[in-house]
CSV table of C-alpha atoms in Angstrom, one decimal:
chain,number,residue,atom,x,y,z
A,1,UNK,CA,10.6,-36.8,8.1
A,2,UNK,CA,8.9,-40.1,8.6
A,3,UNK,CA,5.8,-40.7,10.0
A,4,UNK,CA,4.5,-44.1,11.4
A,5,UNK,CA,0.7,-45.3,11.4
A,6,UNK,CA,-0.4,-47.9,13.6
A,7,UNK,CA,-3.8,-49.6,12.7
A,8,UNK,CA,-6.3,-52.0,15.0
A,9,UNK,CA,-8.5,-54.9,14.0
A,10,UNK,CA,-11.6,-54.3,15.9
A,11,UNK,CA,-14.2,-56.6,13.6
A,12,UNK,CA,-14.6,-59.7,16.0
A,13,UNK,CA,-13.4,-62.4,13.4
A,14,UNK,CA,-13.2,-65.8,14.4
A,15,UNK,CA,-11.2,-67.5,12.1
A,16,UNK,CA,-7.4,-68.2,13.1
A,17,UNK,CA,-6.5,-66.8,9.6
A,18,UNK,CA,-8.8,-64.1,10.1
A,19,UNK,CA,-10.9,-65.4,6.6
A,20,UNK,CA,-13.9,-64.3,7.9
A,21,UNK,CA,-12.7,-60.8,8.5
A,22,UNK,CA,-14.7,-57.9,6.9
A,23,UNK,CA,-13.0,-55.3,4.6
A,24,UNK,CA,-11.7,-52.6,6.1
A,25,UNK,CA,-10.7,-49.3,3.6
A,26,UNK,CA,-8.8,-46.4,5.2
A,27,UNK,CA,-8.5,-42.8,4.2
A,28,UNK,CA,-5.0,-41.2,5.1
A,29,UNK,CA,-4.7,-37.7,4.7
A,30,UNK,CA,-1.3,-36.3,5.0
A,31,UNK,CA,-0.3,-32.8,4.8
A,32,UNK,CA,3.2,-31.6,5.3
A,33,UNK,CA,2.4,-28.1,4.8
A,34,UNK,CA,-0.5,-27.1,7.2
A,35,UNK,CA,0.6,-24.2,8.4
A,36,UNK,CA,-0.3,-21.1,5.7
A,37,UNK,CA,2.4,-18.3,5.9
A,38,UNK,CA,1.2,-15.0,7.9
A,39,UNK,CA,2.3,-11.5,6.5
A,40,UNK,CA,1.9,-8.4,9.1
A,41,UNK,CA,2.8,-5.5,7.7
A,42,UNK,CA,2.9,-3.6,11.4
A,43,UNK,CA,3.5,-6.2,13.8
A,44,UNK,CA,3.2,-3.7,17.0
A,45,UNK,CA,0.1,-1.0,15.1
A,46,UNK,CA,2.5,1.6,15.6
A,47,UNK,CA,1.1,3.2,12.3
A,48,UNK,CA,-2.3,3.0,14.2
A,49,UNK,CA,-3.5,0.3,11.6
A,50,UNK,CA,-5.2,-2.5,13.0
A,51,UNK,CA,-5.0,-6.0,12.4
A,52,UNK,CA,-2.1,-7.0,9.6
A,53,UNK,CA,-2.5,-4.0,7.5
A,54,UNK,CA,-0.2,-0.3,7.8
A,55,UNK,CA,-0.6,3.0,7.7
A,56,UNK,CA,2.1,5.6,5.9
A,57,UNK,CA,2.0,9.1,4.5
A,58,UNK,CA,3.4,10.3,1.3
A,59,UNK,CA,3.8,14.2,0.8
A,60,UNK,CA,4.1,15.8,-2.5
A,61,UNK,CA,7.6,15.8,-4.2
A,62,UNK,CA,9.2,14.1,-1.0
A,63,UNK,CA,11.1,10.8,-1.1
A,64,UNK,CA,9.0,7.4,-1.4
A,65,UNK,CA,7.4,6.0,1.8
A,66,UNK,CA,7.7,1.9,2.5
A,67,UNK,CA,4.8,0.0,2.3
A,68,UNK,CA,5.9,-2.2,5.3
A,69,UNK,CA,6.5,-0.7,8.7
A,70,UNK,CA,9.9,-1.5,10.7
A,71,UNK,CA,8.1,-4.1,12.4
A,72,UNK,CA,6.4,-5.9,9.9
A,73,UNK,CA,6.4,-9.8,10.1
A,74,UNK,CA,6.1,-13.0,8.7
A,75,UNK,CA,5.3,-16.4,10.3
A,76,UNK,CA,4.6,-20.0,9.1
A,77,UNK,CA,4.8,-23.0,11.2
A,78,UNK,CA,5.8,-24.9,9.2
A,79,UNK,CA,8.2,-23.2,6.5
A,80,UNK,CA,11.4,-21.4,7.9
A,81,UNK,CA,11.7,-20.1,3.8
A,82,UNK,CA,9.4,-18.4,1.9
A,83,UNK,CA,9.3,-18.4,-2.0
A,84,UNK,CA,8.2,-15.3,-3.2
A,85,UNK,CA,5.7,-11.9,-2.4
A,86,UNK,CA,3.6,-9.9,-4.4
A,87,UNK,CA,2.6,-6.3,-3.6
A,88,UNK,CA,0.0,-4.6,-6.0
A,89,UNK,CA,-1.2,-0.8,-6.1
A,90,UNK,CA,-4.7,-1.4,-6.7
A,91,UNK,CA,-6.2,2.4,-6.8
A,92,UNK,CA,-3.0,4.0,-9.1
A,93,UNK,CA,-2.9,7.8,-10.2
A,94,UNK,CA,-1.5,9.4,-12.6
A,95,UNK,CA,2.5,9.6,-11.6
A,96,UNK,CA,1.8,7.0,-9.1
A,97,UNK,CA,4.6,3.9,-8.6
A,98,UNK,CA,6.2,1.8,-6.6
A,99,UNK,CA,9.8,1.7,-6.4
A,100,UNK,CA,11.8,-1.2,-5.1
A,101,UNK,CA,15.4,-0.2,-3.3
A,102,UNK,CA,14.5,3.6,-4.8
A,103,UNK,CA,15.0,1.5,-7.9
A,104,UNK,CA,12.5,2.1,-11.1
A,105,UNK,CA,13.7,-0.8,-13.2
A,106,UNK,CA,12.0,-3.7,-14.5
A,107,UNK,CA,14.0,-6.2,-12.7
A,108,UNK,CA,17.0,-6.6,-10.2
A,109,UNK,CA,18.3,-8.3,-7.3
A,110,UNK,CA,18.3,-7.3,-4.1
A,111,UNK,CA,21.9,-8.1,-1.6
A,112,UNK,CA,20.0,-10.8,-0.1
A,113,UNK,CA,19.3,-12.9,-3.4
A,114,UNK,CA,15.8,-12.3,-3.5
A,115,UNK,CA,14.9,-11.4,-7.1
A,116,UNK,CA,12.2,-9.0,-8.1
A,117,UNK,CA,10.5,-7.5,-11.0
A,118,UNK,CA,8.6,-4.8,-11.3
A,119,UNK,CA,5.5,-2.4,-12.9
A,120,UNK,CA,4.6,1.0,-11.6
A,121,UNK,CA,1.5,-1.0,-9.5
A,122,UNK,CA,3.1,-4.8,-9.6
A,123,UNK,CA,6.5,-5.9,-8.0
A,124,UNK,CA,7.1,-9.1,-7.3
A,125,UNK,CA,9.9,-10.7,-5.0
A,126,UNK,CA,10.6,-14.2,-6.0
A,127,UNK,CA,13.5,-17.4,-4.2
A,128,UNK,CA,13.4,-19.3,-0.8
A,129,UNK,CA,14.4,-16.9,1.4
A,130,UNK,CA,14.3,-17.1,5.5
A,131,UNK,CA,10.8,-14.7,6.7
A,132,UNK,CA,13.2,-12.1,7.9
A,133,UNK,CA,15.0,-11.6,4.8
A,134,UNK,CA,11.6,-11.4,2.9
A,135,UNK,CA,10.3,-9.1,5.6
A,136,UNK,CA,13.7,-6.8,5.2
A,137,UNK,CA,12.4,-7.0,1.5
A,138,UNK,CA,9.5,-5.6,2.0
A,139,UNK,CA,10.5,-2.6,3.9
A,140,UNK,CA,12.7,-1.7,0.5
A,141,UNK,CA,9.5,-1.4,-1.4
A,142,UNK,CA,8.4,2.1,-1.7
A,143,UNK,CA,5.3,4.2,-3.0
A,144,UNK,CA,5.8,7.9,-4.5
A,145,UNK,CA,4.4,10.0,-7.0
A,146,UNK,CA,5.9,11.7,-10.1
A,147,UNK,CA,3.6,14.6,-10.4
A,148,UNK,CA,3.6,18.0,-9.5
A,149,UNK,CA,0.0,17.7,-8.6
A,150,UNK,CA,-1.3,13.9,-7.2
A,151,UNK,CA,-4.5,13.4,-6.3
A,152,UNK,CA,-5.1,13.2,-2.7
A,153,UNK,CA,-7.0,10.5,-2.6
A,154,UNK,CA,-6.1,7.8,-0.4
A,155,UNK,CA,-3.9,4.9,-1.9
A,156,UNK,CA,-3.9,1.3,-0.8
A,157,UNK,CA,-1.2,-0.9,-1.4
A,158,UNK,CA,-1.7,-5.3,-0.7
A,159,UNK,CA,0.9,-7.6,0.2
A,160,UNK,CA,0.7,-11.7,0.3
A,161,UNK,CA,3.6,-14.2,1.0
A,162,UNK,CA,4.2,-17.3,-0.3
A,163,UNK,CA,6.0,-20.6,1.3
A,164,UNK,CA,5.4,-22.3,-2.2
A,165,UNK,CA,2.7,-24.1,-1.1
A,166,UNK,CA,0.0,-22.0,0.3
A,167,UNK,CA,-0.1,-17.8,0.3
A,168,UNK,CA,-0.9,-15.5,2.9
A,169,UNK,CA,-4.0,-13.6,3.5
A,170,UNK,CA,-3.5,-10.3,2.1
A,171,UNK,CA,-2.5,-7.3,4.1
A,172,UNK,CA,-2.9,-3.6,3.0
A,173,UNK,CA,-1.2,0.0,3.5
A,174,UNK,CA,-3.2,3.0,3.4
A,175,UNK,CA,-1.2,5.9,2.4
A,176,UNK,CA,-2.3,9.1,2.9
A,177,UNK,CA,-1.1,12.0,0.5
A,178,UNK,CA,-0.4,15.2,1.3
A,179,UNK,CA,-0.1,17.9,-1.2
A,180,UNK,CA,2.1,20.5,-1.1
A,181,UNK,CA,1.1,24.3,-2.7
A,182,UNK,CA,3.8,25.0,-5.6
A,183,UNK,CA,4.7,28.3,-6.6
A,184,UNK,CA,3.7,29.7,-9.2
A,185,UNK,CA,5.8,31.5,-12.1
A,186,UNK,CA,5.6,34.0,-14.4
A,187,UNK,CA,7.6,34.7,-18.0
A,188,UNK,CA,9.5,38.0,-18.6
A,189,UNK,CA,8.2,40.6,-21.8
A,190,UNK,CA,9.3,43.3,-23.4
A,191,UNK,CA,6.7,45.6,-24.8
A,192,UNK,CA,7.0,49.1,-27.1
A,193,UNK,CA,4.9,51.6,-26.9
A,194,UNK,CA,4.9,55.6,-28.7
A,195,UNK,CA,6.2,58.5,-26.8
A,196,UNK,CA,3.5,60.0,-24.7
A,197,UNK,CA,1.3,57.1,-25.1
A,198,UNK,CA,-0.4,55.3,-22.2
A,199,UNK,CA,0.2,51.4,-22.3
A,200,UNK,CA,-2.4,49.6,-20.4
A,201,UNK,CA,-0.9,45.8,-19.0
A,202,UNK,CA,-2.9,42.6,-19.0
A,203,UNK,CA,-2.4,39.4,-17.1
A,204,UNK,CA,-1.5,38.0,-19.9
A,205,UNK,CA,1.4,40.3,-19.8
A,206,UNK,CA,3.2,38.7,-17.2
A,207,UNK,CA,3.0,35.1,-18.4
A,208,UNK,CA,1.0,33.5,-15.5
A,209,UNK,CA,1.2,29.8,-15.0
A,210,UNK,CA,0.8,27.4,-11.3
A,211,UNK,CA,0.8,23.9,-11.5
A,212,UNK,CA,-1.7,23.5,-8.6
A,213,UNK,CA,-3.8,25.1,-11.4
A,214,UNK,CA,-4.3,28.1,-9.3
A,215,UNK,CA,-5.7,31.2,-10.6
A,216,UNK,CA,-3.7,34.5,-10.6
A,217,UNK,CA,-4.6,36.8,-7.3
A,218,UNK,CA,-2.4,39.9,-7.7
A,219,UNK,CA,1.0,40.8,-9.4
A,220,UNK,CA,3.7,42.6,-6.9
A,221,UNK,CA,6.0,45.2,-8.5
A,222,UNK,CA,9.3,44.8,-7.8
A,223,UNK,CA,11.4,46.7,-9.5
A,224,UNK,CA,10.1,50.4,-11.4
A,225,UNK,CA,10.9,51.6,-14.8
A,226,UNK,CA,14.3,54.1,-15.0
A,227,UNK,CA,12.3,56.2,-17.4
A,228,UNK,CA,8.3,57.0,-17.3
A,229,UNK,CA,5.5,56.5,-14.9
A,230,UNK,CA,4.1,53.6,-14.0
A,231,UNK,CA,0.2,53.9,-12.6
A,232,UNK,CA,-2.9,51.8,-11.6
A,233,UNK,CA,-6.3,52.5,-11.5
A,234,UNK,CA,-8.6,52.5,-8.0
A,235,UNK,CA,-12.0,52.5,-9.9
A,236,UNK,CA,-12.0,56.3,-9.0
A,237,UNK,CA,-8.4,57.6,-9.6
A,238,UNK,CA,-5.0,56.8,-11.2
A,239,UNK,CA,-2.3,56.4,-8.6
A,240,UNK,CA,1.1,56.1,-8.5
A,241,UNK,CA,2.9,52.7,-8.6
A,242,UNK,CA,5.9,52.3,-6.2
A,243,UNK,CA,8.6,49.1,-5.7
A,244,UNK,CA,6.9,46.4,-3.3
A,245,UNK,CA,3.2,47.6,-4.5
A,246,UNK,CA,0.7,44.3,-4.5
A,247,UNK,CA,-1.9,44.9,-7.2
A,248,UNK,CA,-4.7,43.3,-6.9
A,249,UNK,CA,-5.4,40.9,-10.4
């Protein structure tokens, strides 16, 4: 658009032809881009986060969680498009990444055009876009874990936005993780002993292994033996063992 700028002579010359006029020098400073883009990533603190930042929670082995709530925005008052957005992991763990439209690949393209490439703690969203199809973006970008343990140390996720001319203070998620207690398993074994000869078990007879890293508490007997007498010691006496028994390890 055009802009007009109207200037005065205020420097009292005399002179018809204004020859005894003093200099004047004039400084114009003109912005077309003054507004700088604003990304909230929970507009109404529904999360309970204050300010532009979100709160989510990620349990152990469930599906991702979005790093932008439902109601996260972007305004500029000046730019109806943005160009691009970048949202970084900064405190990773081992397993940890984001995911963009449940996606792992380096690159893609979302249905609204937006492009977007990605690391397990980088993605970036790049094209002029209107705000609400970067904030509909954002809500596809996802946090989850790989491992059978995490850490449960809180993550934080940042977001900016761009309008190609200036970037958005950065907002951050907070995502708290939840573990989950796994199981743990054991390995079958055959073992051979002589007639009439006692065979005293181990733990390391029934193959004990947790991923929470766990330490084996007791062994339950499920099933007994068709032939011979299975037994455990109380300290004081041998007793018999029968199906459903929980020995202590």
């Amino acid at each position: 658009t055009g802009t007009t700028f109207n200037l005065a002579d205020t420097d009292n010359d005399t002179a018809a032809d204004g020859s005894d006029a003093a200099p004047r020098t004039v400084d114009l400073d003109y912005r077309d881009n003054a507004y700088k883009p604003s990304l909230d990533l929970d507009a109404n603190n529904s999360s309970g986060a204050a300010g532009l930042d979100h709160a989510a929670t990620y349990t152990e082995g469930g599906a991702g969680v979005a790093i932008a709530d439902a109601g996260a925005t972007i305004t500029d008052g000046d730019s109806a498009n943005m160009t691009g957005a970048t949202v970084t992991l900064t405190d990773a763990q081992a397993g940890d990444r984001l995911l963009v439209n449940g996606s792992a690949a380096a690159s893609g393209t979302l249905a609204s055009g937006i492009t977007w490439t990605r690391t397990d703690t980088v993605v970036t969203l790049a094209g002029a876009f209107s705000r609400a199809e970067y904030q509909a973006a954002l809500r596809l970008i996802t946090f989850m874990s790989t491992s059978v343990a995490p850490s449960t140390l809180a993550r934080h996720v940042t977001a900016t936005v761009s309008d190609g001319t200036s970037s958005s203070a950065a907002a951050t998620t907070t995502i708290t993780v939840l573990s989950v207690n796994q199981a743990p398993s054991g390995t079958d074994k055959t073992v051979t002993t002589t007639e009439d000869t006692v065979y005293n078990f181990t733990l390391a007879d029934f193959g004990f292994s947790d991923t929470d890293g766990n330490s084996l508490q007791a062994v339950v007997i499920a099933t007994l033996p068709s032939q011979g007498l299975l037994t455990y010691s109380n300290g004081s006496a041998r007793l018999t063992v029968s199906a459903g028994t929980v020995l202590a390890a």
